[in-house]
Every structure is written in structure tokens, then in C-alpha cells.
Coordinates of N, CA and C in Angstrom, one line a residue:
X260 N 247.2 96.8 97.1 CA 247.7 97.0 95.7 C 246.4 97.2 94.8
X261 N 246.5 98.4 93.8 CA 245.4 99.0 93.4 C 245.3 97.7 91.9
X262 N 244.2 97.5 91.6 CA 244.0 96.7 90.3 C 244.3 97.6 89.5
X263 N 244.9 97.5 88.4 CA 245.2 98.3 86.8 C 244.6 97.8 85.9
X264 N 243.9 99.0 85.2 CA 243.0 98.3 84.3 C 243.9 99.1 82.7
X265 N 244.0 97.4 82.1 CA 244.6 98.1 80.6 C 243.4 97.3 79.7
X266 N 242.9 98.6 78.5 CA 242.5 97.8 77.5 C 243.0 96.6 76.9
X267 N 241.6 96.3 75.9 CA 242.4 94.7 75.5 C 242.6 95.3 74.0
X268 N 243.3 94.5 73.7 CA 243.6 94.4 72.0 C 242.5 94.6 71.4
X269 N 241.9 95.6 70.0 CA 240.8 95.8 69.4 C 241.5 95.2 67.8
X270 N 242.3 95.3 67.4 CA 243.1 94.9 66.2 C 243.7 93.1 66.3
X271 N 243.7 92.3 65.7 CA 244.4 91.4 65.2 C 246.0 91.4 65.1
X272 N 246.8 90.7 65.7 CA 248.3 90.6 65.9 C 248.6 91.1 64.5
X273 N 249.7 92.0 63.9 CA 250.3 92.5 63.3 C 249.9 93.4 62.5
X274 N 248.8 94.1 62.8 CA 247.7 94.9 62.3 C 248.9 96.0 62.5
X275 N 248.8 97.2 61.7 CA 249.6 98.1 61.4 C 249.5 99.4 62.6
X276 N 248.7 99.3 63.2 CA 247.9 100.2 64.0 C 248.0 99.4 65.6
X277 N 248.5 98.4 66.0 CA 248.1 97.9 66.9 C 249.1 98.0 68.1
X278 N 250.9 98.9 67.5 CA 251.7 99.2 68.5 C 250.8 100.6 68.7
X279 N 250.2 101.5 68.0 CA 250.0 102.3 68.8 C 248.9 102.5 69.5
X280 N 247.8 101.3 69.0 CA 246.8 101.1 70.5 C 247.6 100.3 71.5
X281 N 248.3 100.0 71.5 CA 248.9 99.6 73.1 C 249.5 100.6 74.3
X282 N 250.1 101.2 73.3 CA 250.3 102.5 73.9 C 249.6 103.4 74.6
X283 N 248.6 103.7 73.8 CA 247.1 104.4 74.3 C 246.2 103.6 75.0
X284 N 246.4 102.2 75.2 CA 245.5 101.4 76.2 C 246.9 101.3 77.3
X285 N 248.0 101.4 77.7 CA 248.7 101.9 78.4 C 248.9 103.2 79.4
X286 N 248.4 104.2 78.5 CA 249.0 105.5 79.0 C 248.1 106.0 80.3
X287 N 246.7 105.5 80.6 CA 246.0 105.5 81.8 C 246.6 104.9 82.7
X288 N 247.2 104.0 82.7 CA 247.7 103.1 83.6 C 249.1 103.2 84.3
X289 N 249.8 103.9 83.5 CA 251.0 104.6 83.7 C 250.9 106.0 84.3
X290 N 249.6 106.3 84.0 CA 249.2 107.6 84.9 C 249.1 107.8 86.2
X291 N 247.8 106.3 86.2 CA 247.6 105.8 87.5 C 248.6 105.4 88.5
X292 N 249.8 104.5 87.8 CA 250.8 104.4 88.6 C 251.9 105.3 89.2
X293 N 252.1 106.1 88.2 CA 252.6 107.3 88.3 C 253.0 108.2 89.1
X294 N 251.4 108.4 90.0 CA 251.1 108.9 91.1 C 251.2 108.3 92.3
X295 N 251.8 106.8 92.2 CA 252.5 106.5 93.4 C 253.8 106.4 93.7
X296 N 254.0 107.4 94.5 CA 255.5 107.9 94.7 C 256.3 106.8 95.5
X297 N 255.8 105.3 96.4 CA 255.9 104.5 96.9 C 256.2 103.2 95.8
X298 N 255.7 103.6 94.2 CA 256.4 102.5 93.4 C 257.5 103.1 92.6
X299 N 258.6 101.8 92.6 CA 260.0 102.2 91.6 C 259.8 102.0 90.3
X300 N 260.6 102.3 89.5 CA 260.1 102.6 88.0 C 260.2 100.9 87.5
X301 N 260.6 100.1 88.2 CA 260.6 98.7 87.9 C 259.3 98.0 88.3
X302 N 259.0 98.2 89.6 CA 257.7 97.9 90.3 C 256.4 98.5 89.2
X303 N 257.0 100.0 88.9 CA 255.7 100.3 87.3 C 255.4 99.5 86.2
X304 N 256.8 99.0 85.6 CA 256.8 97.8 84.7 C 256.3 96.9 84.9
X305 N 256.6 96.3 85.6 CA 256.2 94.8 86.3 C 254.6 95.2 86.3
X306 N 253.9 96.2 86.9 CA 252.4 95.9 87.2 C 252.1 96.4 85.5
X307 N 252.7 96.9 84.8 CA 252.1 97.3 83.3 C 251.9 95.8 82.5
X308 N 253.1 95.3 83.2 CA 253.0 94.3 81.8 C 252.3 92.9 82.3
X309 N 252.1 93.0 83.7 CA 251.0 91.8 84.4 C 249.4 92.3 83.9
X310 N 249.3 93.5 84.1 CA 247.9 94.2 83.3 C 247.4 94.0 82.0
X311 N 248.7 94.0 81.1 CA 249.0 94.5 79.7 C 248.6 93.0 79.6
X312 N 249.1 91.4 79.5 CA 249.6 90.8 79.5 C 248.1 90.2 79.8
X313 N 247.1 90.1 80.9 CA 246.1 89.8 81.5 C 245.2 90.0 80.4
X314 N 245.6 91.8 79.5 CA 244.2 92.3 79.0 C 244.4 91.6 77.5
X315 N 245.3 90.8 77.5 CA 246.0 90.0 75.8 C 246.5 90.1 75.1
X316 N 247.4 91.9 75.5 CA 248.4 92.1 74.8 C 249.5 91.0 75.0
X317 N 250.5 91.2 73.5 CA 251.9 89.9 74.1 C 252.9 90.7 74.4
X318 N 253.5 89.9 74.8 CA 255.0 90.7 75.8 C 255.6 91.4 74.8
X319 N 256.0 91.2 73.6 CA 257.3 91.8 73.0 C 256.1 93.4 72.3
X320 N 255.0 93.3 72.4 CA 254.5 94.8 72.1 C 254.3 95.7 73.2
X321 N 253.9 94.8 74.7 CA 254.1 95.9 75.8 C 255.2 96.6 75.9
X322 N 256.2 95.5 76.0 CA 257.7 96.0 76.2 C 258.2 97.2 75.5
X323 N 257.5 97.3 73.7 CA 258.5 97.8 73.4 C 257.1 99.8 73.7
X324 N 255.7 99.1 73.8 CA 255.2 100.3 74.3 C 255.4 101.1 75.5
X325 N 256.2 100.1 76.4 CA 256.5 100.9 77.1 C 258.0 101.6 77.0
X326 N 258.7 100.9 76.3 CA 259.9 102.0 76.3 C 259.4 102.7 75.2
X327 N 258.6 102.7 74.5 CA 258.5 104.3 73.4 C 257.4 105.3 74.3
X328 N 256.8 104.5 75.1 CA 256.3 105.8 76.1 C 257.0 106.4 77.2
X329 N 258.1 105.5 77.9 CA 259.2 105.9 78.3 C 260.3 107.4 77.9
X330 N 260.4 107.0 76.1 CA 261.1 107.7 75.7 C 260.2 109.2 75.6
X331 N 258.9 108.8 75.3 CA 258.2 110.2 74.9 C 257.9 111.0 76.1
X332 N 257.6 110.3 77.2 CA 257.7 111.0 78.5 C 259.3 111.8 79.0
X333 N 260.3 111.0 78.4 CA 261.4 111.8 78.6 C 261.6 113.6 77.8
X334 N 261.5 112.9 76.0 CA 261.8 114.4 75.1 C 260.5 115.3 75.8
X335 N 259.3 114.9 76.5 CA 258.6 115.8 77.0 C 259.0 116.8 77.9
X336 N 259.8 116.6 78.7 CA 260.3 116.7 79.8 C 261.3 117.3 79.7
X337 N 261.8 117.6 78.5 CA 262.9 118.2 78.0 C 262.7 119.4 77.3
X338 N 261.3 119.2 76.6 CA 260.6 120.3 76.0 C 260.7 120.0 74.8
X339 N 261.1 119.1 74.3 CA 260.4 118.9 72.5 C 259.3 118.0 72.3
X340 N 258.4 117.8 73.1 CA 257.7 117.1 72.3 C 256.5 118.4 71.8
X341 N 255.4 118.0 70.7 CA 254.6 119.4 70.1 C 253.9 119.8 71.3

């Protein structure tokens, strides 16, 4: 099992800016995983938010970065995103 490296928090808890550095300290890692066709989209979760979670993000901001990168990978995929 490959280690995932997610940035750490650079902002202070409730900082205005700090769902969407999680996201972006996410989105390598989701790349990375990505590419293994041998993990389920649960198995993806689970290693995001043990990474996420390690690097000091808290649970209820991974979670919800990972369903809005979830969602943004979907309307991509669909052809609306810019």
C-alpha cells in the first residue's frame, strides 16, 4: 500500500479559505489513487481521510471536500464544468 501524502492545514479552523485548501491539498491524492484500478471508491475514501486526518485536517471538512470534489469530478464528466 502506497503512502498518500495530503498537505497540512496552512489556515486556522474556520478561516474562510480553508474548505477550499483542503480540497486542493486533496486533489493530488485523489489523483494518485485514482490510478488504481484495484481500489473501490470506498477503499479511496477511507485512504483520503486516514491521510487527510494524519496531515490535521478534521473529519467533518475532509468529508465534506471530498463530496464537493466528488461532485466536481462528476459535472466534469458531463461537460459543464469551465
Amino acid at each position: 500500500m502506497n503512502m498518500i501524502d495530503v498537505a497540512s492545514p496552512k489556515r486556522p479552523i474556520g478561516h474562510p479559505e480553508r474548505a477550499l485548501d483542503c480540497e486542493v491539498a486533496l486533489s493530488p491524492a485523489i489523483d494518485q489513487l485514482s490510478d488504481d484500478d484495484t481500489l473501490s471508491e470506498e477503499e479511496i475514501e477511507a485512504r483520503l481521510m486516514e491521510a487527510g486526518l494524519a496531515a490535521g485536517w478534521e473529519e467533518h471538512e475532509l468529508r465534506t471536500a471530498i463530496a464537493d470534489l466528488r461532485r466536481n469530478a462528476a459535472l466534469g464528466l458531463q461537460g459543464l464544468s469551465e
